Amino acid sequence: MDINKAGGVRQPSINAQWMTLRSFVRYPIFQFGLLLRLLLITLVLPKVQEKWFVPFLLDFLREPSIDPWTAFWRFGGDTMAFPYGPVMYLLHLPGVLLGGLLDIQLGQHYFAMLGFGLTILALDVEVLLSLKQLLGDCDEDLLRFYWLSPVVLYICYWHGQTDMVPVLLLMVCLRLLRQLRPRMAGIALGLAIAAKLSMILPAPFLCIYLWRSKRLSGLLWEFAIPAALTAVFIQGPYLLFSPGVKVMLLGSPEILKVYQLSVNFSDRLHVYVLPFTYLLLLYAAWRIGRMSFELLFSFLGVSFFLVLLLTPASIGWFLWAVPFLVAHQIGGGLSASLPVFGFSILLIGFHLTQSSGAYLRPFGLDMTAPFPLSAHLESLWLTAMVALGGALAARMFRTGVQQNDYFRLSRKPIAIGIAGDSGSGKDTISAALAGLFGERSVASLSGDDYHSWDRHAPMWRALTHLNPQANNLLAFSNDVLALMEGKNVVSRHYDHASGRFTKRQSVERNDVILVSGLHT
């Protein structure tokens, strides 16, 4: 995987997005995937959409309300109908309402479902375009691993889940963050959280990425404050004052899945596996120290995947990991793509025995009921799926994190030595490199600080600065090695204006060590 090195590039215009889409359209594989999606949208009616999502959205026609959750709940609607936030509601509402109005005119019960499906298709295409911006020029691989992903096709177009909304907003957040646009990235993350509360999960990792990078640490509050304000402004009033949201969202069985996998500590105390694992992953991210964006992307993927494996996750949750699995497969060859494909087949097969399906309207087939196996076979299937998923997560960590060049370099600071005669431009080059890495990321040592005497000492009549004996090279070497080992050092500074040494002052360890002088 080669995350696009697009730092500082502005958000692509609508015209640029359109040109990118046109570049995909010329591929037969894109045309096939689009045709397959349109056929599924047209012919397949997912049960969760027909029973829950679409009726909830259509309730707006009966009673327009700024609090549709409470209106639907008080009217006797199913409390499982829409356990999502306002952003999810607003994105799906236009297509369903237009289809619903058409259904009323024609006496049908079809076009509202079609509007819901076409909305998912539009979001699906936007995720593809966002991955293009994030992962660079790998069109054929993106189409092969994302556009034809069996997991995407099953979750979105057969089972009918809506998690494409928070996935898209998270990808937009990462893309904007990569472009050094922290405020807009924070707003995108806030919108993702206001679409689905589970998108709080990546927020601490993104903050750690900014906080631990001295070059980017100044952007942390520019990112975190807009993210928090956006989420609170949109979602907060509903969480506090909406009885329907408290019942349908906070009281959803999905929330309780966090606590289902646990280890008994005593008769009344439990250690919950998911929160425990999540905290360990946060600690691991903190221990990594500074991250490149590519390393952040890989670590997010591993973290998401482990969280999904260690909880009885709903099928829609697995859509969160798809972009990271795509990145893992690009450039990884068969050794990467085969395990992902195998896991996808096991995942879909398992949920065919556990989750609802869809109606095939033209053929009159009702395939909404799961296809249960015996409990023993289902448990064996689940065991195989989790085992392969664990092996895949380990491979993602090894190739995406441990073998990442930046990760290996980050175990110790990068040291750059600049040597040259007086007036040759050492300080100029040092200043340029400090600007490249960022002043906050650099610790500098100068050989002039290790002269044995100041300018006024009589010894300079016999020796020049070029003579090794006129410099404390042992102290110079020891301080450089100490900084490379992550220790702070105390050193005096040679003032060229006065020709004297200053008082000793601390030089703190840092990501990059610049060493310049006659004897570097």
Coordinates of C-alpha atoms in Angstrom, one line a residue:
M1 CA 0.0 0.0 0.0
D2 CA 1.2 3.5 -0.9
I3 CA -0.9 6.1 0.8
N4 CA -1.0 9.1 -1.5
K5 CA 1.5 11.7 -0.4
A6 CA -0.8 14.6 -0.9
G7 CA 0.0 16.8 2.0
G8 CA -1.2 20.4 1.6
V9 CA -3.2 19.6 -1.6
R10 CA -6.7 21.2 -1.5
Q11 CA -9.9 19.2 -1.5
P12 CA -10.6 18.0 -5.1
S13 CA -13.2 20.1 -6.8
I14 CA -16.5 18.6 -8.1
N15 CA -15.1 18.7 -11.6
A16 CA -12.0 16.8 -10.5
Q17 CA -14.2 14.2 -8.8
W18 CA -16.2 13.9 -12.0
M19 CA -13.0 13.4 -14.0
T20 CA -11.9 10.7 -11.5
L21 CA -15.3 8.9 -11.9
R22 CA -15.0 9.1 -15.7
S23 CA -11.6 7.4 -15.4
F24 CA -13.2 4.5 -13.6
V25 CA -16.2 4.2 -16.0
R26 CA -13.9 3.2 -18.9
Y27 CA -13.0 -0.1 -17.0
P28 CA -15.2 -3.1 -17.9
I29 CA -14.8 -4.2 -14.3
F30 CA -16.4 -1.0 -13.1
Q31 CA -19.3 -1.4 -15.6
F32 CA -19.9 -4.9 -14.4
G33 CA -19.9 -3.9 -10.7
L34 CA -22.3 -1.0 -11.5
L35 CA -24.6 -3.3 -13.4
L36 CA -24.6 -5.8 -10.6
R37 CA -25.4 -3.2 -8.1
L38 CA -28.3 -1.8 -10.2
L39 CA -29.7 -5.3 -10.6
L40 CA -29.6 -5.9 -6.9
I41 CA -31.2 -2.6 -6.1
T42 CA -33.9 -3.2 -8.7
L43 CA -34.7 -6.9 -7.9
V44 CA -33.8 -7.3 -4.2
L45 CA -35.8 -5.9 -1.3
P46 CA -33.7 -6.3 1.9
K47 CA -35.9 -7.2 4.9
V48 CA -34.3 -4.7 7.3
Q49 CA -35.0 -1.9 4.8
E50 CA -38.6 -2.9 4.2
K51 CA -39.4 -3.7 7.8
W52 CA -37.5 -0.9 9.6
F53 CA -35.5 1.7 7.7
V54 CA -37.9 2.8 4.9
P55 CA -41.1 2.8 7.1
F56 CA -39.2 5.0 9.6
L57 CA -38.2 7.5 7.0
L58 CA -41.7 7.5 5.3
D59 CA -43.2 8.4 8.6
F60 CA -42.1 11.9 7.8
L61 CA -45.0 12.0 5.3
R62 CA -47.5 11.2 8.0
E63 CA -46.1 13.5 10.7
P64 CA -43.2 15.9 9.7
S65 CA -41.1 16.4 12.8
I66 CA -37.7 17.6 13.9
D67 CA -37.7 14.6 16.3
P68 CA -38.8 11.7 14.0
W69 CA -37.6 9.1 16.6
T70 CA -40.1 10.2 19.2
A71 CA -42.9 10.7 16.7
F72 CA -42.4 7.2 15.3
W73 CA -42.0 5.6 18.7
R74 CA -45.2 7.3 20.1
F75 CA -47.1 6.2 17.1
G76 CA -46.3 2.6 18.0
G77 CA -43.4 2.1 15.6
D78 CA -40.9 -0.7 16.1
T79 CA -38.1 0.5 18.4
M80 CA -35.5 -1.3 16.3
A81 CA -36.4 0.7 13.2
F82 CA -33.6 3.3 13.1
P83 CA -30.9 3.2 15.8
Y84 CA -28.9 5.8 14.0
G85 CA -28.2 9.6 14.3
P86 CA -29.5 12.7 12.5
V87 CA -26.9 12.7 9.8
M88 CA -27.8 9.1 8.7
Y89 CA -31.5 10.2 8.7
L90 CA -30.9 13.4 6.6
L91 CA -28.8 11.6 4.0
H92 CA -31.4 8.9 3.4
L93 CA -34.5 11.0 3.7
P94 CA -34.6 12.8 0.3
G95 CA -34.4 9.6 -1.9
V96 CA -37.0 7.7 0.2
L97 CA -39.4 10.7 0.3
L98 CA -39.2 11.2 -3.5
G99 CA -39.8 7.5 -4.0
G100 CA -42.6 7.5 -1.4
L101 CA -44.4 10.3 -3.1
L102 CA -44.2 8.4 -6.4
D103 CA -45.5 5.3 -4.7
I104 CA -48.5 7.2 -3.5
Q105 CA -49.2 8.5 -7.0
L106 CA -48.9 5.1 -8.7
G107 CA -50.3 3.0 -5.9
Q108 CA -47.1 1.1 -5.5
H109 CA -44.8 -0.1 -2.7
Y110 CA -41.5 -0.1 -4.5
F111 CA -40.0 3.4 -5.4
A112 CA -39.3 4.3 -1.7
M113 CA -37.1 1.2 -1.5
L114 CA -35.5 2.1 -4.8
G115 CA -34.7 5.6 -3.5
F116 CA -33.0 4.1 -0.4
G117 CA -31.0 1.7 -2.6
L118 CA -29.9 4.4 -5.0
T119 CA -28.7 6.6 -2.1
I120 CA -26.5 3.7 -0.9
L121 CA -25.2 3.4 -4.4
A122 CA -24.3 7.1 -4.5
L123 CA -22.5 6.8 -1.2
D124 CA -20.7 3.6 -2.4
V125 CA -19.3 5.5 -5.4
E126 CA -18.1 8.3 -3.2
V127 CA -16.2 5.8 -1.0
L128 CA -14.5 4.5 -4.1
L129 CA -13.5 8.0 -5.1
S130 CA -12.3 8.8 -1.6
L131 CA -10.2 5.6 -1.6
K132 CA -8.7 6.8 -4.9
Q133 CA -7.6 10.0 -3.2
L134 CA -6.2 8.2 -0.2
L135 CA -4.4 5.3 -1.9
G136 CA -3.2 6.9 -5.2
D137 CA -3.0 5.5 -8.7
C138 CA -4.2 1.9 -8.3
D139 CA -7.5 2.0 -10.2
E140 CA -7.6 -1.6 -11.2
D141 CA -6.7 -2.9 -7.7
L142 CA -9.4 -0.6 -6.2
L143 CA -12.0 -1.9 -8.6
R144 CA -11.0 -5.5 -8.0
F145 CA -10.7 -5.4 -4.2
Y146 CA -13.4 -2.8 -3.3
W147 CA -15.9 -2.4 -6.2
L148 CA -16.3 -6.2 -6.5
S149 CA -15.9 -6.9 -2.8
P150 CA -18.4 -9.7 -1.9
V151 CA -18.6 -8.2 1.6
V152 CA -19.7 -4.8 0.2
L153 CA -22.2 -6.3 -2.1
Y154 CA -23.7 -8.5 0.6
I155 CA -23.9 -6.0 3.4
C156 CA -25.2 -3.1 1.3
Y157 CA -27.3 -4.6 -1.4
W158 CA -28.5 -8.0 0.0
H159 CA -28.7 -7.4 3.7
G160 CA -29.5 -3.7 3.2
Q161 CA -27.3 -2.1 5.9
T162 CA -26.6 1.7 6.0
D163 CA -23.1 1.7 7.4
M164 CA -21.8 3.2 4.1
V165 CA -22.6 6.6 5.6
P166 CA -20.2 6.6 8.5
V167 CA -17.6 4.8 6.4
L168 CA -17.7 7.5 3.8
L169 CA -17.5 10.3 6.4
L170 CA -14.5 8.6 8.1
M171 CA -12.7 8.3 4.7
V172 CA -13.4 12.0 4.0
C173 CA -12.0 12.8 7.5
L174 CA -8.8 10.9 6.8
R175 CA -8.4 12.5 3.4
L176 CA -8.8 16.0 4.8
L177 CA -6.4 15.2 7.6
R178 CA -3.9 14.0 5.1
Q179 CA -4.3 17.3 3.2
L180 CA -3.5 19.2 6.5
R181 CA -7.0 20.6 6.7
P182 CA -7.7 19.8 10.4
R183 CA -10.9 21.9 10.9
M184 CA -12.7 20.3 7.9
A185 CA -11.4 16.9 9.0
G186 CA -12.8 17.4 12.5
I187 CA -16.2 18.4 11.1
A188 CA -16.2 15.3 8.9
L189 CA -15.5 13.1 12.0
G190 CA -18.2 14.9 14.0
L191 CA -20.7 14.2 11.2
A192 CA -19.6 10.5 11.2
I193 CA -20.3 10.3 15.0
A194 CA -23.6 12.1 14.5
A195 CA -24.5 9.4 11.9
K196 CA -23.4 6.5 14.1
L197 CA -22.1 6.7 17.6
S198 CA -19.7 3.9 16.9
M199 CA -17.5 6.3 15.0
I200 CA -16.2 7.6 18.3
L201 CA -13.9 4.6 18.2
P202 CA -11.3 6.0 15.7
A203 CA -11.3 9.5 17.3
P204 CA -8.7 8.8 20.0
F205 CA -6.4 7.2 17.5
L206 CA -6.6 10.3 15.3
C207 CA -5.9 12.5 18.3
I208 CA -2.9 10.3 19.2
Y209 CA -1.6 10.6 15.7
L210 CA -1.6 14.4 15.9
W211 CA -0.5 14.7 19.5
R212 CA 2.5 12.4 19.2
S213 CA 3.8 14.0 16.0
K214 CA 5.6 17.2 16.9
R215 CA 5.2 18.5 13.4
L216 CA 1.4 18.1 13.6
S217 CA 0.8 18.6 17.3
G218 CA -0.3 22.2 16.7
L219 CA -3.2 20.9 14.6
L220 CA -4.7 18.8 17.4
W221 CA -7.1 21.3 18.8
E222 CA -7.9 22.6 15.4
F223 CA -9.1 19.0 14.7
A224 CA -10.6 17.9 18.0
I225 CA -12.6 21.0 18.8
P226 CA -14.6 21.1 15.5
A227 CA -15.1 17.4 15.8
A228 CA -16.5 17.6 19.3
L229 CA -18.6 20.7 18.5
T230 CA -20.1 19.2 15.4
A231 CA -21.1 16.0 17.1
V232 CA -22.5 17.7 20.2
F233 CA -24.4 20.4 18.2
I234 CA -26.1 17.8 15.9
Q235 CA -26.4 14.8 18.2
G236 CA -26.4 16.3 21.7
P237 CA -29.9 17.7 21.8
Y238 CA -31.4 14.4 20.7
L239 CA -29.4 12.4 23.2
L240 CA -30.5 14.8 26.0
F241 CA -34.1 15.7 25.2
S242 CA -35.5 13.1 22.8
P243 CA -37.4 10.2 24.4
G244 CA -37.4 8.4 21.1
V245 CA -33.6 8.6 20.7
K246 CA -33.1 7.3 24.2
V247 CA -35.3 4.3 23.5
M248 CA -34.3 3.6 19.9
L249 CA -30.6 4.5 19.9
L250 CA -29.3 4.4 23.5
G251 CA -31.6 1.4 24.3
S252 CA -30.7 -0.5 21.1
P253 CA -29.5 -4.1 21.5
E254 CA -26.5 -3.0 19.4
I255 CA -25.2 -0.9 22.4
L256 CA -25.4 -3.9 24.7
K257 CA -23.1 -6.0 22.4
V258 CA -20.2 -4.1 23.9
Y259 CA -20.7 -6.1 27.1
Q260 CA -21.7 -9.5 25.7
L261 CA -18.2 -11.0 25.6
S262 CA -16.7 -11.0 29.1
V263 CA -14.6 -12.9 31.6
N264 CA -16.0 -13.5 35.0
F265 CA -13.9 -11.8 37.7
S266 CA -16.3 -12.8 40.5
D267 CA -20.0 -13.6 40.9
R268 CA -20.9 -9.9 40.2
L269 CA -17.8 -8.5 38.5
H270 CA -16.8 -9.0 34.9
V271 CA -13.9 -7.9 32.6
Y272 CA -15.4 -6.9 29.3
V273 CA -13.3 -8.1 26.5
L274 CA -14.1 -5.4 23.9
P275 CA -13.4 -2.3 26.2
F276 CA -10.3 -4.1 27.5
T277 CA -8.9 -4.8 24.0
Y278 CA -9.8 -1.3 22.8
L279 CA -7.8 0.2 25.7
L280 CA -4.8 -2.0 24.9
L281 CA -4.9 -0.9 21.3
L282 CA -5.0 2.7 22.4
Y283 CA -1.9 2.1 24.6
A284 CA -0.2 0.4 21.7
A285 CA -0.9 3.3 19.4
W286 CA 0.5 5.7 22.1
R287 CA 3.6 3.5 22.5
I288 CA 4.3 3.6 18.8
G289 CA 5.1 7.3 19.2
R290 CA 5.2 9.3 16.1
M291 CA 3.3 8.0 13.1
S292 CA 3.3 8.6 9.4
F293 CA -0.1 8.8 7.8
E294 CA 0.4 5.4 6.2
L295 CA 1.2 3.9 9.6
L296 CA -2.0 5.5 11.1
F297 CA -4.1 4.0 8.3
S298 CA -2.7 0.6 8.9
F299 CA -3.1 0.8 12.7
L300 CA -6.7 1.9 12.3
G301 CA -7.4 -1.1 10.1
V302 CA -5.9 -3.5 12.6
S303 CA -7.7 -1.9 15.5
F304 CA -11.1 -1.9 13.7
F305 CA -10.7 -5.5 12.6
L306 CA -9.7 -6.8 16.1
V307 CA -12.7 -5.0 17.7
L308 CA -15.0 -6.6 15.2
L309 CA -13.6 -10.1 15.8
L310 CA -13.8 -9.8 19.6
T311 CA -17.5 -8.8 19.8
P312 CA -20.7 -10.3 18.4
A313 CA -20.7 -7.6 15.8
S314 CA -23.6 -7.0 13.5
I315 CA -22.9 -7.7 9.8
G316 CA -23.0 -3.9 9.0
W317 CA -20.1 -3.3 11.3
F318 CA -17.7 -5.2 9.1
L319 CA -18.1 -2.6 6.4
W320 CA -16.0 -0.3 8.6
A321 CA -12.9 -2.6 8.0
V322 CA -13.4 -2.9 4.2
P323 CA -11.3 0.2 3.2
F324 CA -8.4 -1.0 5.4
L325 CA -8.6 -4.5 4.0
V326 CA -8.5 -3.0 0.5
A327 CA -5.4 -1.1 1.4
H328 CA -3.9 -4.2 2.8
Q329 CA -4.5 -6.1 -0.4
I330 CA -3.1 -3.5 -2.8
G331 CA 0.5 -4.5 -3.6
G332 CA 0.2 -7.5 -1.3
G333 CA -0.3 -10.2 -4.0
L334 CA -2.1 -13.5 -3.5
S335 CA -0.7 -13.9 0.0
A336 CA -2.8 -10.8 1.0
S337 CA -5.9 -11.2 -1.2
L338 CA -6.6 -14.9 -0.7
P339 CA -7.0 -14.6 3.1
V340 CA -9.3 -11.6 2.7
F341 CA -11.4 -13.4 0.1
G342 CA -11.5 -16.5 2.3
F343 CA -12.6 -14.5 5.3
S344 CA -15.2 -12.7 3.2
I345 CA -16.8 -16.0 2.2
L346 CA -16.8 -17.3 5.8
L347 CA -18.3 -14.1 7.0
I348 CA -21.1 -14.1 4.5
G349 CA -21.8 -17.8 5.0
F350 CA -22.0 -17.3 8.7
H351 CA -24.4 -14.4 8.5
L352 CA -26.6 -16.3 6.0
T353 CA -27.3 -18.7 9.0
Q354 CA -27.8 -15.8 11.5
S355 CA -29.1 -12.7 9.8
S356 CA -32.2 -11.8 7.7
G357 CA -32.1 -11.8 4.0
A358 CA -34.2 -10.3 1.2
Y359 CA -37.2 -10.7 -1.1
L360 CA -36.6 -11.5 -4.8
R361 CA -39.7 -9.7 -6.1
P362 CA -39.6 -10.8 -9.8
F363 CA -39.4 -14.4 -8.8
G364 CA -41.7 -14.3 -5.8
L365 CA -39.0 -15.7 -3.5
D366 CA -39.0 -14.9 0.2
M367 CA -35.4 -15.4 1.4
T368 CA -35.7 -13.1 4.4
A369 CA -35.3 -15.9 7.0
P370 CA -31.8 -17.1 7.9
F371 CA -30.7 -20.6 6.8
P372 CA -29.9 -22.1 10.2
L373 CA -27.5 -25.0 10.7
S374 CA -27.1 -27.1 13.8
A375 CA -25.6 -25.2 16.7
H376 CA -22.5 -27.3 16.5
L377 CA -21.9 -26.6 12.9
E378 CA -22.6 -22.9 13.4
S379 CA -20.1 -22.8 16.2
L380 CA -17.4 -24.6 14.1
W381 CA -18.1 -22.1 11.3
L382 CA -17.7 -19.2 13.7
T383 CA -14.5 -20.7 15.1
A384 CA -13.0 -21.0 11.6
M385 CA -14.0 -17.4 10.7
V386 CA -12.5 -15.9 13.9
A387 CA -9.3 -18.0 13.5
L388 CA -8.8 -16.8 9.9
G389 CA -9.7 -13.3 10.9
G390 CA -7.1 -13.4 13.7
A391 CA -4.5 -14.6 11.3
L392 CA -5.4 -11.9 8.9
A393 CA -5.2 -9.2 11.6
A394 CA -1.8 -10.5 12.5
R395 CA -0.7 -10.3 8.9
M396 CA -2.1 -6.8 8.6
F397 CA -0.1 -5.8 11.7
R398 CA 3.1 -7.4 10.4
T399 CA 3.0 -5.9 6.9
G400 CA 1.2 -2.6 7.7
V401 CA 2.9 -1.7 10.9
Q402 CA 6.0 -3.7 11.8
Q403 CA 7.4 -3.7 8.3
N404 CA 6.6 -0.1 7.7
D405 CA 9.8 1.9 7.1
Y406 CA 8.6 4.8 9.1
F407 CA 7.7 2.5 12.1
R408 CA 11.2 0.9 12.0
L409 CA 12.9 4.3 11.8
S410 CA 10.7 5.6 14.6
R411 CA 12.1 3.2 17.1
K412 CA 15.1 5.6 17.2
P413 CA 15.5 9.2 16.2
I414 CA 16.8 10.0 12.7
A415 CA 20.3 11.5 12.9
I416 CA 21.8 13.6 10.1
G417 CA 25.4 14.8 10.2
I418 CA 26.6 17.8 8.3
A419 CA 30.3 18.4 8.0
G420 CA 32.3 21.1 6.2
D421 CA 34.8 23.9 6.6
S422 CA 34.0 27.3 8.0
G423 CA 31.7 29.3 5.8
S424 CA 30.7 26.3 3.6
G425 CA 27.0 26.6 4.4
K426 CA 26.5 24.1 7.2
D427 CA 24.1 26.3 9.2
T428 CA 22.2 27.1 6.0
I429 CA 21.6 23.4 5.3
S430 CA 20.7 22.8 8.9
A431 CA 18.1 25.5 8.9
A432 CA 16.6 24.2 5.7
L433 CA 16.4 20.6 7.1
A434 CA 14.8 21.9 10.3
G435 CA 12.2 23.7 8.3
L436 CA 11.6 20.5 6.3
F437 CA 11.0 18.3 9.3
G438 CA 9.5 21.0 11.4
E439 CA 11.2 23.0 14.2
R440 CA 9.3 21.1 16.9
S441 CA 10.7 17.8 15.6
V442 CA 14.4 18.7 15.6
A443 CA 17.1 18.7 18.2
S444 CA 20.3 20.4 17.0
L445 CA 23.9 20.1 18.1
S446 CA 26.7 22.2 16.7
G447 CA 30.4 21.3 16.8
D448 CA 31.2 24.9 17.7
D449 CA 29.6 24.3 21.1
Y450 CA 32.3 21.8 21.8
H451 CA 35.4 24.0 21.2
S452 CA 37.8 23.5 24.1
W453 CA 38.2 27.3 24.6
D454 CA 36.4 30.5 23.9
R455 CA 37.6 32.9 21.3
H456 CA 39.7 35.0 23.7
A457 CA 41.9 32.0 24.9
P458 CA 45.6 32.2 24.1
M459 CA 45.7 28.6 22.9
W460 CA 44.2 29.6 19.5
R461 CA 47.6 31.2 18.7
A462 CA 49.0 27.6 18.5
L463 CA 46.0 25.7 17.2
T464 CA 43.1 26.3 14.8
H465 CA 39.5 25.0 15.1
L466 CA 40.4 22.4 12.5
N467 CA 42.7 20.6 14.9
P468 CA 40.9 17.8 16.7
Q469 CA 42.8 18.6 19.9
A470 CA 41.1 22.0 20.0
N471 CA 37.7 20.4 20.4
N472 CA 36.1 18.1 23.0
L473 CA 35.1 15.4 20.4
L474 CA 34.5 12.8 23.1
A475 CA 31.7 15.0 24.7
F476 CA 30.4 15.8 21.3
S477 CA 30.1 12.1 20.4
N478 CA 28.6 11.1 23.7
D479 CA 25.9 13.8 23.5
V480 CA 25.0 12.7 20.0
L481 CA 24.8 9.1 21.0
A482 CA 22.7 10.0 24.1
L483 CA 20.2 11.9 21.9
M484 CA 20.0 8.9 19.5
E485 CA 19.1 6.7 22.5
G486 CA 16.3 9.0 23.5
K487 CA 18.0 10.8 26.3
N488 CA 18.2 14.5 27.0
V489 CA 21.6 16.1 27.3
V490 CA 23.0 19.3 28.8
S491 CA 25.3 21.4 26.7
R492 CA 26.7 24.9 26.6
H493 CA 26.3 27.1 23.5
Y494 CA 29.0 29.0 21.7
D495 CA 27.9 32.6 21.0
H496 CA 29.5 33.7 17.8
A497 CA 28.7 37.4 18.5
S498 CA 30.6 37.5 21.8
G499 CA 33.0 34.6 21.2
R500 CA 32.1 33.2 24.6
F501 CA 30.1 30.1 25.9
T502 CA 26.7 30.5 27.4
K503 CA 25.5 28.7 30.5
R504 CA 24.7 25.0 30.1
Q505 CA 21.2 24.4 28.9
S506 CA 19.1 21.3 28.2
V507 CA 18.8 19.9 24.7
E508 CA 15.8 17.6 24.7
R509 CA 15.5 14.4 22.7
N510 CA 13.5 14.6 19.5
D511 CA 12.5 12.8 16.3
V512 CA 15.3 14.2 14.2
I513 CA 18.8 15.1 15.4
L514 CA 20.8 17.5 13.3
V515 CA 24.5 17.5 14.0
S516 CA 26.8 20.0 12.2
G517 CA 30.4 21.1 12.6
L518 CA 33.9 20.9 11.4
H519 CA 34.4 17.3 12.8
T520 CA 30.9 15.9 12.5

